[in-house]
């Protein structure tokens, strides 16, 4: 009996670790050119789930798509495979100065700062739907932060 317990303990620990990892990380496939040259269509990225409060300036984030007119959904985020996602770079976090590119959209004056609970995101590419169109991104619309690029795959989880 003791031998069985010794064998089952590592298996149980591995199963628990996999469950935690699956809740903490998600793989997203890139679709579109908004993050060129950093990411291309077909690239897959490993995303560490976090709220917008865990985002630092310069990090690449995955967030829920905005509604027409730059409005944002409310409530819990959908499951990663059940929705389209945007991938953008956080260029300003709370208390940073509002970037010039988005001042008109958020009706900010020079020297104004990003309010608490909000981010400013921009695509790396020349054509991108981002904070220039939507304004501030609420923290609760952020799925997570890109940890690393993975090998391309034919499967799709998001964009």
PDB file of C-alpha atoms in Angstrom:
ATOM      1  CA  UNK A   1       0.000   0.000   0.000  1.00  0.00           C
ATOM      2  CA  UNK A   2       2.824   2.355   0.878  1.00  0.00           C
ATOM      3  CA  UNK A   3       4.476   1.703  -2.498  1.00  0.00           C
ATOM      4  CA  UNK A   4       1.231   2.640  -4.286  1.00  0.00           C
ATOM      5  CA  UNK A   5       1.022   5.894  -2.312  1.00  0.00           C
ATOM      6  CA  UNK A   6       4.619   6.745  -3.206  1.00  0.00           C
ATOM      7  CA  UNK A   7       3.821   6.226  -6.889  1.00  0.00           C
ATOM      8  CA  UNK A   8       0.531   8.159  -6.801  1.00  0.00           C
ATOM      9  CA  UNK A   9       1.892  11.247  -5.025  1.00  0.00           C
ATOM     10  CA  UNK A  10       4.001  12.511  -7.968  1.00  0.00           C
ATOM     11  CA  UNK A  11       1.173  11.791 -10.409  1.00  0.00           C
ATOM     12  CA  UNK A  12      -1.264  13.776  -8.278  1.00  0.00           C
ATOM     13  CA  UNK A  13       1.229  16.636  -7.977  1.00  0.00           C
ATOM     14  CA  UNK A  14       1.731  16.682 -11.752  1.00  0.00           C
ATOM     15  CA  UNK A  15      -2.030  16.696 -12.358  1.00  0.00           C
ATOM     16  CA  UNK A  16      -2.479  19.587  -9.923  1.00  0.00           C
ATOM     17  CA  UNK A  17       0.349  21.538 -11.595  1.00  0.00           C
ATOM     18  CA  UNK A  18      -1.241  21.037 -15.023  1.00  0.00           C
ATOM     19  CA  UNK A  19      -4.595  22.293 -13.762  1.00  0.00           C
ATOM     20  CA  UNK A  20      -2.979  25.404 -12.288  1.00  0.00           C
ATOM     21  CA  UNK A  21      -0.944  26.041 -15.465  1.00  0.00           C
ATOM     22  CA  UNK A  22      -4.028  25.690 -17.654  1.00  0.00           C
ATOM     23  CA  UNK A  23      -5.866  28.299 -15.591  1.00  0.00           C
ATOM     24  CA  UNK A  24      -2.862  30.632 -15.497  1.00  0.00           C
ATOM     25  CA  UNK A  25      -1.732  30.391 -19.147  1.00  0.00           C
ATOM     26  CA  UNK A  26      -3.443  30.302 -22.540  1.00  0.00           C
ATOM     27  CA  UNK A  27      -2.148  30.030 -26.110  1.00  0.00           C
ATOM     28  CA  UNK A  28      -3.421  32.583 -28.642  1.00  0.00           C
ATOM     29  CA  UNK A  29      -2.844  32.489 -32.413  1.00  0.00           C
ATOM     30  CA  UNK A  30      -2.174  35.808 -34.143  1.00  0.00           C
ATOM     31  CA  UNK A  31      -4.367  36.833 -37.059  1.00  0.00           C
ATOM     32  CA  UNK A  32      -3.815  40.175 -38.730  1.00  0.00           C
ATOM     33  CA  UNK A  33      -1.088  42.721 -39.308  1.00  0.00           C
ATOM     34  CA  UNK A  34      -1.586  45.192 -36.457  1.00  0.00           C
ATOM     35  CA  UNK A  35       1.518  43.968 -34.600  1.00  0.00           C
ATOM     36  CA  UNK A  36       3.901  43.707 -37.566  1.00  0.00           C
ATOM     37  CA  UNK A  37       6.853  43.300 -37.508  1.00  0.00           C
ATOM     38  CA  UNK A  38       6.765  41.935 -33.937  1.00  0.00           C
ATOM     39  CA  UNK A  39       4.116  39.271 -34.591  1.00  0.00           C
ATOM     40  CA  UNK A  40       2.766  37.881 -37.868  1.00  0.00           C
ATOM     41  CA  UNK A  41      -0.372  35.990 -38.813  1.00  0.00           C
ATOM     42  CA  UNK A  42       0.039  32.381 -37.708  1.00  0.00           C
ATOM     43  CA  UNK A  43       2.358  33.140 -34.799  1.00  0.00           C
ATOM     44  CA  UNK A  44       1.253  31.612 -31.540  1.00  0.00           C
ATOM     45  CA  UNK A  45       1.932  33.305 -28.217  1.00  0.00           C
ATOM     46  CA  UNK A  46       1.816  32.088 -24.638  1.00  0.00           C
ATOM     47  CA  UNK A  47      -0.258  34.472 -22.538  1.00  0.00           C
ATOM     48  CA  UNK A  48      -0.081  34.700 -18.736  1.00  0.00           C
ATOM     49  CA  UNK A  49      -3.519  35.620 -17.493  1.00  0.00           C
ATOM     50  CA  UNK A  50      -3.619  38.827 -15.484  1.00  0.00           C
ATOM     51  CA  UNK A  51      -5.809  41.856 -15.079  1.00  0.00           C
ATOM     52  CA  UNK A  52      -4.814  45.200 -16.491  1.00  0.00           C
ATOM     53  CA  UNK A  53      -3.457  46.059 -13.050  1.00  0.00           C
ATOM     54  CA  UNK A  54      -0.650  43.567 -13.704  1.00  0.00           C
ATOM     55  CA  UNK A  55       0.413  45.242 -16.978  1.00  0.00           C
ATOM     56  CA  UNK A  56       3.535  47.382 -17.286  1.00  0.00           C
ATOM     57  CA  UNK A  57       4.298  49.903 -20.003  1.00  0.00           C
ATOM     58  CA  UNK A  58       5.867  48.195 -23.031  1.00  0.00           C
ATOM     59  CA  UNK A  59       4.328  44.778 -22.452  1.00  0.00           C
ATOM     60  CA  UNK A  60       2.253  43.140 -25.177  1.00  0.00           C
ATOM     61  CA  UNK A  61      -1.265  42.386 -23.975  1.00  0.00           C
ATOM     62  CA  UNK A  62      -4.192  40.338 -25.230  1.00  0.00           C
ATOM     63  CA  UNK A  63      -7.549  42.016 -24.708  1.00  0.00           C
ATOM     64  CA  UNK A  64     -11.178  41.572 -25.593  1.00  0.00           C
ATOM     65  CA  UNK A  65     -12.293  43.324 -28.764  1.00  0.00           C
ATOM     66  CA  UNK A  66     -14.064  46.644 -28.425  1.00  0.00           C
ATOM     67  CA  UNK A  67     -17.621  47.231 -29.552  1.00  0.00           C
ATOM     68  CA  UNK A  68     -18.346  49.706 -32.376  1.00  0.00           C
ATOM     69  CA  UNK A  69     -17.687  53.282 -31.333  1.00  0.00           C
ATOM     70  CA  UNK A  70     -15.018  52.262 -28.832  1.00  0.00           C
ATOM     71  CA  UNK A  71     -17.522  51.020 -26.261  1.00  0.00           C
ATOM     72  CA  UNK A  72     -16.522  48.128 -24.017  1.00  0.00           C
ATOM     73  CA  UNK A  73     -18.377  45.049 -22.917  1.00  0.00           C
ATOM     74  CA  UNK A  74     -18.955  44.459 -19.228  1.00  0.00           C
ATOM     75  CA  UNK A  75     -19.052  41.339 -17.120  1.00  0.00           C
ATOM     76  CA  UNK A  76     -16.693  38.391 -17.109  1.00  0.00           C
ATOM     77  CA  UNK A  77     -14.346  37.776 -20.004  1.00  0.00           C
ATOM     78  CA  UNK A  78     -15.318  34.919 -22.327  1.00  0.00           C
ATOM     79  CA  UNK A  79     -13.280  31.731 -22.489  1.00  0.00           C
ATOM     80  CA  UNK A  80     -10.204  32.175 -24.715  1.00  0.00           C
ATOM     81  CA  UNK A  81     -11.486  29.868 -27.473  1.00  0.00           C
ATOM     82  CA  UNK A  82     -14.953  31.431 -27.479  1.00  0.00           C
ATOM     83  CA  UNK A  83     -14.040  34.954 -28.593  1.00  0.00           C
ATOM     84  CA  UNK A  84     -11.851  37.080 -30.826  1.00  0.00           C
ATOM     85  CA  UNK A  85      -9.034  38.870 -29.058  1.00  0.00           C
ATOM     86  CA  UNK A  86      -6.795  41.813 -29.891  1.00  0.00           C
ATOM     87  CA  UNK A  87      -3.057  41.825 -29.284  1.00  0.00           C
ATOM     88  CA  UNK A  88      -1.513  45.256 -28.678  1.00  0.00           C
ATOM     89  CA  UNK A  89       1.351  46.940 -26.840  1.00  0.00           C
ATOM     90  CA  UNK A  90       0.613  48.834 -23.616  1.00  0.00           C
ATOM     91  CA  UNK A  91       2.116  52.276 -24.178  1.00  0.00           C
ATOM     92  CA  UNK A  92       0.713  54.013 -21.100  1.00  0.00           C
ATOM     93  CA  UNK A  93      -0.563  52.797 -17.727  1.00  0.00           C
ATOM     94  CA  UNK A  94      -2.255  54.738 -14.894  1.00  0.00           C
ATOM     95  CA  UNK A  95      -0.396  57.921 -13.920  1.00  0.00           C
ATOM     96  CA  UNK A  96       1.618  57.955 -17.199  1.00  0.00           C
ATOM     97  CA  UNK A  97       1.067  60.963 -19.429  1.00  0.00           C
ATOM     98  CA  UNK A  98      -1.541  60.406 -22.141  1.00  0.00           C
ATOM     99  CA  UNK A  99       0.302  59.805 -25.451  1.00  0.00           C
ATOM    100  CA  UNK A 100      -0.196  62.494 -28.081  1.00  0.00           C
ATOM    101  CA  UNK A 101      -1.650  59.954 -30.551  1.00  0.00           C
ATOM    102  CA  UNK A 102      -4.728  59.392 -28.341  1.00  0.00           C
ATOM    103  CA  UNK A 103      -5.218  62.812 -26.713  1.00  0.00           C
ATOM    104  CA  UNK A 104      -8.031  63.842 -29.072  1.00  0.00           C
ATOM    105  CA  UNK A 105      -9.854  60.503 -28.707  1.00  0.00           C
ATOM    106  CA  UNK A 106      -9.837  60.638 -24.881  1.00  0.00           C
ATOM    107  CA  UNK A 107     -10.301  64.429 -24.760  1.00  0.00           C
ATOM    108  CA  UNK A 108      -7.080  64.924 -22.793  1.00  0.00           C
ATOM    109  CA  UNK A 109      -4.958  68.032 -22.542  1.00  0.00           C
ATOM    110  CA  UNK A 110      -1.154  68.043 -22.638  1.00  0.00           C
ATOM    111  CA  UNK A 111       0.139  66.820 -19.275  1.00  0.00           C
ATOM    112  CA  UNK A 112      -3.023  64.832 -18.429  1.00  0.00           C
ATOM    113  CA  UNK A 113      -2.396  61.325 -17.111  1.00  0.00           C
ATOM    114  CA  UNK A 114      -4.028  57.978 -17.793  1.00  0.00           C
ATOM    115  CA  UNK A 115      -6.737  57.436 -15.160  1.00  0.00           C
ATOM    116  CA  UNK A 116      -6.728  54.563 -12.682  1.00  0.00           C
ATOM    117  CA  UNK A 117      -8.103  51.301 -14.057  1.00  0.00           C
ATOM    118  CA  UNK A 118      -7.258  52.163 -17.672  1.00  0.00           C
ATOM    119  CA  UNK A 119      -4.528  51.468 -20.256  1.00  0.00           C
ATOM    120  CA  UNK A 120      -3.506  52.990 -23.570  1.00  0.00           C
ATOM    121  CA  UNK A 121      -2.605  50.359 -26.183  1.00  0.00           C
ATOM    122  CA  UNK A 122      -1.234  50.677 -29.710  1.00  0.00           C
ATOM    123  CA  UNK A 123      -0.402  48.172 -32.418  1.00  0.00           C
ATOM    124  CA  UNK A 124       3.213  47.952 -33.572  1.00  0.00           C
ATOM    125  CA  UNK A 125       2.178  47.933 -37.240  1.00  0.00           C
ATOM    126  CA  UNK A 126       1.320  50.904 -39.470  1.00  0.00           C
ATOM    127  CA  UNK A 127      -2.377  49.925 -39.563  1.00  0.00           C
ATOM    128  CA  UNK A 128      -3.978  49.081 -36.241  1.00  0.00           C
ATOM    129  CA  UNK A 129      -7.310  49.416 -34.503  1.00  0.00           C
ATOM    130  CA  UNK A 130      -6.271  50.488 -31.014  1.00  0.00           C
ATOM    131  CA  UNK A 131      -6.580  53.299 -28.449  1.00  0.00           C
ATOM    132  CA  UNK A 132      -6.468  55.851 -31.272  1.00  0.00           C
ATOM    133  CA  UNK A 133      -9.956  54.551 -32.173  1.00  0.00           C
ATOM    134  CA  UNK A 134     -11.224  53.257 -28.791  1.00  0.00           C
ATOM    135  CA  UNK A 135      -9.637  55.513 -26.212  1.00  0.00           C
ATOM    136  CA  UNK A 136      -8.722  53.989 -22.878  1.00  0.00           C
ATOM    137  CA  UNK A 137      -8.924  50.215 -22.380  1.00  0.00           C
ATOM    138  CA  UNK A 138     -10.518  49.153 -19.062  1.00  0.00           C
ATOM    139  CA  UNK A 139      -8.367  46.824 -16.944  1.00  0.00           C
ATOM    140  CA  UNK A 140     -11.137  44.207 -16.844  1.00  0.00           C
ATOM    141  CA  UNK A 141     -10.998  43.692 -20.634  1.00  0.00           C
ATOM    142  CA  UNK A 142      -7.397  42.400 -20.487  1.00  0.00           C
ATOM    143  CA  UNK A 143      -6.949  38.624 -20.762  1.00  0.00           C
ATOM    144  CA  UNK A 144      -3.233  38.724 -20.038  1.00  0.00           C
ATOM    145  CA  UNK A 145       0.343  39.530 -20.980  1.00  0.00           C
ATOM    146  CA  UNK A 146       2.326  37.792 -23.725  1.00  0.00           C
ATOM    147  CA  UNK A 147       5.131  35.758 -22.182  1.00  0.00           C
ATOM    148  CA  UNK A 148       6.722  34.372 -25.345  1.00  0.00           C
ATOM    149  CA  UNK A 149       6.219  33.404 -28.968  1.00  0.00           C
ATOM    150  CA  UNK A 150       5.600  29.709 -29.695  1.00  0.00           C
ATOM    151  CA  UNK A 151       5.941  27.734 -32.902  1.00  0.00           C
ATOM    152  CA  UNK A 152       3.166  28.383 -35.481  1.00  0.00           C
ATOM    153  CA  UNK A 153       0.243  25.967 -35.550  1.00  0.00           C
ATOM    154  CA  UNK A 154      -2.850  25.371 -37.630  1.00  0.00           C
ATOM    155  CA  UNK A 155      -5.113  25.584 -34.527  1.00  0.00           C
ATOM    156  CA  UNK A 156      -6.796  28.854 -33.592  1.00  0.00           C
ATOM    157  CA  UNK A 157      -7.674  30.259 -30.190  1.00  0.00           C
ATOM    158  CA  UNK A 158      -7.845  33.974 -30.917  1.00  0.00           C
ATOM    159  CA  UNK A 159      -6.314  36.851 -32.827  1.00  0.00           C
TER     160      UNK A 159
END
